[in-house]
CSV table of C-alpha atoms and ligand atoms in Angstrom, one decimal:
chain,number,residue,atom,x,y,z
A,99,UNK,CA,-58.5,-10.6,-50.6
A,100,UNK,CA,-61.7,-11.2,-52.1
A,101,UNK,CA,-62.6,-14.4,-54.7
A,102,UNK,CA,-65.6,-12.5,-56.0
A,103,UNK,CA,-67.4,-16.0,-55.4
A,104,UNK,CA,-70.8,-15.7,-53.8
A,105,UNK,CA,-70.7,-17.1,-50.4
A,106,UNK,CA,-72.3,-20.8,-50.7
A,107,UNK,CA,-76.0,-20.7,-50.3
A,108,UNK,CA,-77.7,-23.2,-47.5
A,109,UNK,CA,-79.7,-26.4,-48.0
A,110,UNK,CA,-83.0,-27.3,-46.7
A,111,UNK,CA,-84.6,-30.4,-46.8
A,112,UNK,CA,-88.0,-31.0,-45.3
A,113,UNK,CA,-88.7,-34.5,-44.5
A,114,UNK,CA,-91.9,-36.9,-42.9
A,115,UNK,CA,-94.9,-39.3,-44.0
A,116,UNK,CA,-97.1,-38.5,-46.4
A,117,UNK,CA,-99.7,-35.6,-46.0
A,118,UNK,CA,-96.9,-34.2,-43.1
A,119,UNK,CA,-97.6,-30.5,-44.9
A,120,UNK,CA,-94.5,-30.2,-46.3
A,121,UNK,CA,-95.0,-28.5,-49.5
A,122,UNK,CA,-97.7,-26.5,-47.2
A,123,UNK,CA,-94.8,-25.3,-45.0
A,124,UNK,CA,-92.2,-24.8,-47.9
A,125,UNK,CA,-93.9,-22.3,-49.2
A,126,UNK,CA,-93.6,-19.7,-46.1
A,127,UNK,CA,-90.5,-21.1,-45.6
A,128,UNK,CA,-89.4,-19.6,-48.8
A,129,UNK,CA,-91.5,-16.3,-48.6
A,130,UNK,CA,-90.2,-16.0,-45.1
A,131,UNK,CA,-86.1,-15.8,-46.4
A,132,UNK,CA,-87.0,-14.0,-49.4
A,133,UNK,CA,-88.3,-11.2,-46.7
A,134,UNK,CA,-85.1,-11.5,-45.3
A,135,UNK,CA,-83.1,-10.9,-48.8
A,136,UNK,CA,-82.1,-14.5,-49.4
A,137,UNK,CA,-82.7,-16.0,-52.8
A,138,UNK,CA,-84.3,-19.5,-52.2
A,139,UNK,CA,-84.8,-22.2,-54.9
A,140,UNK,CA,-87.8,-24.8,-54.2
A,141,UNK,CA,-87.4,-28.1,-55.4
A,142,UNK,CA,-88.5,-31.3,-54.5
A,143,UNK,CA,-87.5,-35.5,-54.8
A,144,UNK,CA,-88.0,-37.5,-56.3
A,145,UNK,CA,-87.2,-35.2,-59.0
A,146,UNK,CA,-86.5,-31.3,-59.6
A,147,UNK,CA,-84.5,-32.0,-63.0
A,148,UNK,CA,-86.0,-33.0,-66.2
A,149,UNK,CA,-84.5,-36.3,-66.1
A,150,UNK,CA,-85.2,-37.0,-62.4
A,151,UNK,CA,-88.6,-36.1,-63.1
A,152,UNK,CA,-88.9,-38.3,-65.7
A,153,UNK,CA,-87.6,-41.4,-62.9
A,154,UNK,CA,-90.3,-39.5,-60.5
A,155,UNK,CA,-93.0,-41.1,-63.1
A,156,UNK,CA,-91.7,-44.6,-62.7
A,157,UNK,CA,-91.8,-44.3,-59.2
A,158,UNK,CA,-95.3,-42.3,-57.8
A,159,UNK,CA,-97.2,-44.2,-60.3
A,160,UNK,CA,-98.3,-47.8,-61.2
A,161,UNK,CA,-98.7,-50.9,-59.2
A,162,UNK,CA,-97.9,-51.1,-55.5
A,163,UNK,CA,-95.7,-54.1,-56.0
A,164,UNK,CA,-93.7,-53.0,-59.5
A,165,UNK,CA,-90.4,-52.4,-58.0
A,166,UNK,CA,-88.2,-54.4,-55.5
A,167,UNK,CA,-86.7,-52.6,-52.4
A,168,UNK,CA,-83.6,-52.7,-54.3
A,169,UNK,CA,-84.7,-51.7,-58.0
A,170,UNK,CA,-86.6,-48.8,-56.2
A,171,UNK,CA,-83.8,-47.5,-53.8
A,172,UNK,CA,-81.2,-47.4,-57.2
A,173,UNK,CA,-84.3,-45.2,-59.2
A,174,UNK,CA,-84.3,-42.9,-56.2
A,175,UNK,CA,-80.9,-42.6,-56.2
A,176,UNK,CA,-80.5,-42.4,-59.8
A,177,UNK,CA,-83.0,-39.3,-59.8
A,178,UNK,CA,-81.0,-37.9,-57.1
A,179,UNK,CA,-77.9,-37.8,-58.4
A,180,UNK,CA,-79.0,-35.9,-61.9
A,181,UNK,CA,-81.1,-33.8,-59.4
A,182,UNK,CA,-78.0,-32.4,-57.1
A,183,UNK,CA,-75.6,-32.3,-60.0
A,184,UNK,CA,-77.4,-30.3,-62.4
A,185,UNK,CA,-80.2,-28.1,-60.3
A,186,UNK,CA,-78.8,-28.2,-56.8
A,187,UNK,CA,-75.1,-27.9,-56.8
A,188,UNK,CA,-75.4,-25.3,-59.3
A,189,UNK,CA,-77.4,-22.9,-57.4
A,190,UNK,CA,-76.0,-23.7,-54.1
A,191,UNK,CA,-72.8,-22.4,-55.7
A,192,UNK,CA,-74.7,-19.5,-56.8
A,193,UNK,CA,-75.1,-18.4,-54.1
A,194,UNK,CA,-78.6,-19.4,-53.8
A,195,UNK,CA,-80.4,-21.1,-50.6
A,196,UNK,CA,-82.2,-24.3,-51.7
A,197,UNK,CA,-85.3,-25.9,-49.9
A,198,UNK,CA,-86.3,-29.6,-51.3
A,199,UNK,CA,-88.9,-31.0,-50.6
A,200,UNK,CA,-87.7,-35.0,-49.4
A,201,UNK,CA,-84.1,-35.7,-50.2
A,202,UNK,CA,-82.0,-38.6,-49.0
A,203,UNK,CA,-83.3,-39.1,-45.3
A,204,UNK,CA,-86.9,-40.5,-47.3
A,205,UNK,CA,-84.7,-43.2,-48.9
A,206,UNK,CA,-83.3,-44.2,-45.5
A,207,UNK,CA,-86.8,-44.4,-44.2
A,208,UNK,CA,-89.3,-45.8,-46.8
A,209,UNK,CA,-86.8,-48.4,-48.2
A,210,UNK,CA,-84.2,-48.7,-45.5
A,211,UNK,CA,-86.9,-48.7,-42.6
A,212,UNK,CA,-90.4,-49.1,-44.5
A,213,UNK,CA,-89.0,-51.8,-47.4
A,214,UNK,CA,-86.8,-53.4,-44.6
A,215,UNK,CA,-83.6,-52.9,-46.7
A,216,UNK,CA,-81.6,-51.6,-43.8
A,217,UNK,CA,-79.5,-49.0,-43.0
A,218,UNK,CA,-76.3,-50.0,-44.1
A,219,UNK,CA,-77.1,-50.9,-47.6
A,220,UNK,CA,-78.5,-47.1,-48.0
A,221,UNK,CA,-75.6,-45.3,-46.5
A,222,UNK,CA,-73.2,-47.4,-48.7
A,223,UNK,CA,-75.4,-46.1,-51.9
A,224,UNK,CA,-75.6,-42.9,-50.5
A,225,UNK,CA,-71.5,-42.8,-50.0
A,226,UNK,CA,-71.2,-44.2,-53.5
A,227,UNK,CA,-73.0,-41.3,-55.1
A,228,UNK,CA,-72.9,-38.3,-53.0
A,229,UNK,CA,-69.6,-38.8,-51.3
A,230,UNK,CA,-69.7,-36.0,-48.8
A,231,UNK,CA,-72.4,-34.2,-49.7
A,232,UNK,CA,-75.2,-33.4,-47.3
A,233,UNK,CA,-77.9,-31.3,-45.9
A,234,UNK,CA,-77.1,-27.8,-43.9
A,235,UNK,CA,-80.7,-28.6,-42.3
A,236,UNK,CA,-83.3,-31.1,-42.5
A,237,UNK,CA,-86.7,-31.0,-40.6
A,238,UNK,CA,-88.4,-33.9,-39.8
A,239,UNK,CA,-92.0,-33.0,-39.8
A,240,UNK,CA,-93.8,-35.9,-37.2
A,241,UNK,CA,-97.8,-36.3,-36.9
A,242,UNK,CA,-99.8,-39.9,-36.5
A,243,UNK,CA,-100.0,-42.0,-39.4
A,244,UNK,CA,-103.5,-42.1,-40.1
A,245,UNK,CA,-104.0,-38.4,-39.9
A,246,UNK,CA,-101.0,-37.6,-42.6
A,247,UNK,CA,-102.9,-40.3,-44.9
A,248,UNK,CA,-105.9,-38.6,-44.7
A,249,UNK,CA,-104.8,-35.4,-45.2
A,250,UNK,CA,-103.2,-36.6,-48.0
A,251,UNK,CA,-105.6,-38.8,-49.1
A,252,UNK,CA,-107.8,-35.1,-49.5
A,253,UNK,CA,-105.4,-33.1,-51.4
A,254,UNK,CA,-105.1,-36.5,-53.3
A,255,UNK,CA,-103.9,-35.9,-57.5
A,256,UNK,CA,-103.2,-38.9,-58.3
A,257,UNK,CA,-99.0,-40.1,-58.2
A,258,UNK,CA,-100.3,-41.9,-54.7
A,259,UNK,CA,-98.3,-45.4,-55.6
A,260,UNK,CA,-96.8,-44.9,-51.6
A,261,UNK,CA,-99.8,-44.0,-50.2
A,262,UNK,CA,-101.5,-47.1,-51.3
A,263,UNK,CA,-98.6,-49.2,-49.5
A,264,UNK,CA,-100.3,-50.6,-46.5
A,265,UNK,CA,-100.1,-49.1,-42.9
A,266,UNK,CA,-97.6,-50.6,-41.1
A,267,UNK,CA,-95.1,-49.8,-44.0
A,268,UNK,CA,-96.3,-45.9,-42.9
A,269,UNK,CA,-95.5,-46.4,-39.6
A,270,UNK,CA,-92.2,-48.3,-39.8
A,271,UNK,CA,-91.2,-45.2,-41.9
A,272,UNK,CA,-92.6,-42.8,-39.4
A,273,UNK,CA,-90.3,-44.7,-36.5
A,274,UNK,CA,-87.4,-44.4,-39.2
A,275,UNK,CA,-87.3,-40.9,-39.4
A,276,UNK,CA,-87.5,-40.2,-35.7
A,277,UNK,CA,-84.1,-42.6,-35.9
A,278,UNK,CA,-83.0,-40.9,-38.1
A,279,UNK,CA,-83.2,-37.3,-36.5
A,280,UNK,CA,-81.9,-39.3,-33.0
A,281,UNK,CA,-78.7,-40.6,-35.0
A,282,UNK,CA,-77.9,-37.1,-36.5
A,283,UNK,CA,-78.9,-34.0,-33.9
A,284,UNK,CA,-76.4,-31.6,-35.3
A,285,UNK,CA,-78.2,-31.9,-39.3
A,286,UNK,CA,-81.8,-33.1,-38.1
A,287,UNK,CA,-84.8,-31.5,-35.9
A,288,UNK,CA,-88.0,-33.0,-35.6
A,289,UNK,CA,-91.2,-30.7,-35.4
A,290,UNK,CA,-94.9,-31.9,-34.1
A,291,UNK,CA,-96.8,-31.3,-37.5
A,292,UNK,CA,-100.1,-32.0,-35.5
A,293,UNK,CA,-101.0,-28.5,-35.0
A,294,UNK,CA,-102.2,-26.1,-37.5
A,295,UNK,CA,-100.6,-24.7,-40.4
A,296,UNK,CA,-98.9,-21.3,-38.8
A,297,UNK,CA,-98.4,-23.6,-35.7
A,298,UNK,CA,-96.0,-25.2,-37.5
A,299,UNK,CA,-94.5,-22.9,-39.2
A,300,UNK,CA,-93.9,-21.0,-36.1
A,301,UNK,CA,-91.9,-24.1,-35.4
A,302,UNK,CA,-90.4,-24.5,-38.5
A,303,UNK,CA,-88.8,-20.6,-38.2
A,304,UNK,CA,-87.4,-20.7,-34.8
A,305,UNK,CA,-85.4,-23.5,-36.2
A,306,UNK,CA,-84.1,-21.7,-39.1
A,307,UNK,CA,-83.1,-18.8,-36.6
A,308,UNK,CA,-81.5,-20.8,-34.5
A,309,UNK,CA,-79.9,-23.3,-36.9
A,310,UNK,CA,-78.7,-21.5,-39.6
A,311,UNK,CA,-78.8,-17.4,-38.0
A,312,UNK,CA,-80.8,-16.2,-40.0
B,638,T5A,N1,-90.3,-41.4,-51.7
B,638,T5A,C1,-89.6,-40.2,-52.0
B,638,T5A,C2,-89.5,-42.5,-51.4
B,638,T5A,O1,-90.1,-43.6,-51.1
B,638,T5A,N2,-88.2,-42.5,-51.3
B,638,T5A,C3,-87.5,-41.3,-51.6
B,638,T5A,O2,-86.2,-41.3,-51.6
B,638,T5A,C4,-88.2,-40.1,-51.9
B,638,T5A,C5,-87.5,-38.8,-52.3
B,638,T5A,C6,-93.5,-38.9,-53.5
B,638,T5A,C7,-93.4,-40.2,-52.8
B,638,T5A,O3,-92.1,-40.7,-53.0
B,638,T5A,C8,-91.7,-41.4,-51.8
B,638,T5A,C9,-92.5,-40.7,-50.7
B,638,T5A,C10,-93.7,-40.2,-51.3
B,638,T5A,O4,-94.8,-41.1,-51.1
B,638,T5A,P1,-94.2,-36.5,-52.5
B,638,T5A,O5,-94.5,-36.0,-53.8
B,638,T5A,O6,-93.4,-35.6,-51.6
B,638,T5A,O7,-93.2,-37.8,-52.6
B,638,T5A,O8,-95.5,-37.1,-51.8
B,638,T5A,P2,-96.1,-36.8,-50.4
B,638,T5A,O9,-95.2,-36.7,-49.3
B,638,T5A,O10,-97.2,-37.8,-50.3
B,638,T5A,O11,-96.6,-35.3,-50.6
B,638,T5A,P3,-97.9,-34.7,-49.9
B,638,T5A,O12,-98.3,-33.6,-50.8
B,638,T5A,O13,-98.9,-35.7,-49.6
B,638,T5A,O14,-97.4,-34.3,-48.5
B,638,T5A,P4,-96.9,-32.9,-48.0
B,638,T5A,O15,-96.2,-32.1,-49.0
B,638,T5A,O16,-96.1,-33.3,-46.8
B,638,T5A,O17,-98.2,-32.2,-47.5
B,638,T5A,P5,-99.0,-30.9,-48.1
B,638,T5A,O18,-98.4,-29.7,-47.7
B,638,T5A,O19,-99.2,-31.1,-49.6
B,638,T5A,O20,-100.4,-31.1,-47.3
B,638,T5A,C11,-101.3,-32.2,-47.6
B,638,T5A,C12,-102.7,-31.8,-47.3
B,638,T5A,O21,-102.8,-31.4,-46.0
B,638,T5A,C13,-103.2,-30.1,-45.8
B,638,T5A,C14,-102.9,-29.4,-47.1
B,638,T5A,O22,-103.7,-28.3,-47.3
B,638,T5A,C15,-103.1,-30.5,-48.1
B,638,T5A,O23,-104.5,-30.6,-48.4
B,638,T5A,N3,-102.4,-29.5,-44.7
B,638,T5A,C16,-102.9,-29.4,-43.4
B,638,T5A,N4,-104.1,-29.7,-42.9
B,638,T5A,C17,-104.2,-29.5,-41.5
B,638,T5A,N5,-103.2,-29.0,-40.7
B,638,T5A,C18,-102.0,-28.7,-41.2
B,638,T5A,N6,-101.0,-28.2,-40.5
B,638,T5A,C19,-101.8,-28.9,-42.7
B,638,T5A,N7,-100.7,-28.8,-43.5
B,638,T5A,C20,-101.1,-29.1,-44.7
């Protein structure tokens, strides 16, 4: 018997350091499922809801030193929560496939790893305000420090409150992820972001194929 329910749509997250290309890679991404008949909503963190976007402000912009580890990781989380309720739960639930760009995995590694505020203090936030909800898929896009910066550095448009932390913050993060991908195979993949563009995204497909059968 049929529910008339749309089967549950999948979510993407792409993940790394600054300047990793993933709003670069999100975009085929997306073009590449819609030639495929899926209907994908892009969206990104912190933000993707009118009030998480209003938090993103707090957060991209100002002084370096504004927020504690803490204060910050609550903010994020804050954002988060209106973000899944209202945008991504919804569409999931319609059916829709949804690609974000950053979700929870950059809490776990710019303030558990890069702030220092471990990893148990995050997954106990993140228990408290997600409960079970997760990723279908997240790639981890991995390239040297100093080449993301720059590259970010270029495209620079201002909101670069992170970018100004200093370097080994970056590369504490960097080391988080890959942690983070080690700890959790089955939802996590890493992929060298080193090479060019449609390099990567070559990358970036064959997981999707194999991952989620598309
Ligand atoms: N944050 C976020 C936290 O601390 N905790 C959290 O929980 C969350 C959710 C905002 C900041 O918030 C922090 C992390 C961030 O610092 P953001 O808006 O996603 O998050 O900021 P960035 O990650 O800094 O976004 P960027 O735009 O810098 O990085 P992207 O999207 O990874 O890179 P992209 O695609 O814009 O590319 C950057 C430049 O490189 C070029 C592009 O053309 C562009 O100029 N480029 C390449 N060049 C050469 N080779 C390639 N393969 C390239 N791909 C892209």
């Amino acid at each position: 018997m049929t529910t008339g329910q749309p089967e549950r749509g999948k979510f993407i997250t792409l993940e790394g350091g600054e300047g990793a290309g993933k709003t670069t890679q999100i975009k085929s991404l997306k073009n590449w499922l819609n030639d495929r008949n899926i209907d994908v909503l892009t969206t990104r963190e912190p933000g993707g809801s009118e009030g998480a976007e209003q938090i993103r402000d707090l957060l991209v912009n100002g002084d370096v030193a504004r927020w504690d580890a803490m204060t910050e990781t609550l903010l994020h989380f804050a954002a988060r929560r209106d973000h899944v309720e209202k945008v991504v739960k919804p569409a999931l639930e319609a059916g829709k496939w949804v690609i974000s760009d950053r979700f929870a995995d950059s809490t776990m590694a710019y303030q558990g790893y890069g702030h220092g505020l471990g990893i148990d203090q995050i997954q106990t936030i993140y228990d408290t305000i997600l409960s079970s909800f997760n990723t279908d898929l997240t790639i981890i896009l991995d390239l040297e420090t100093e080449v993301g910066l720059s590259r970010a550095i270029s495209r620079s448009g201002g909101e670069d409150r992170y970018e100004r932390m200093d370097i080994e913050f970056h590369q504490r993060l960097r080391q988080g992820f890959l942690e983070i991908a080690k700890n959790a195979p089955d939802r996590c993949c890493v992929v060298d972001a080193a090479g060019d563009a449609d390099d990567v995204f070559d990358q970036i497909r064959a997981v999707v194929q194999d991952r989620l059968k598309v």
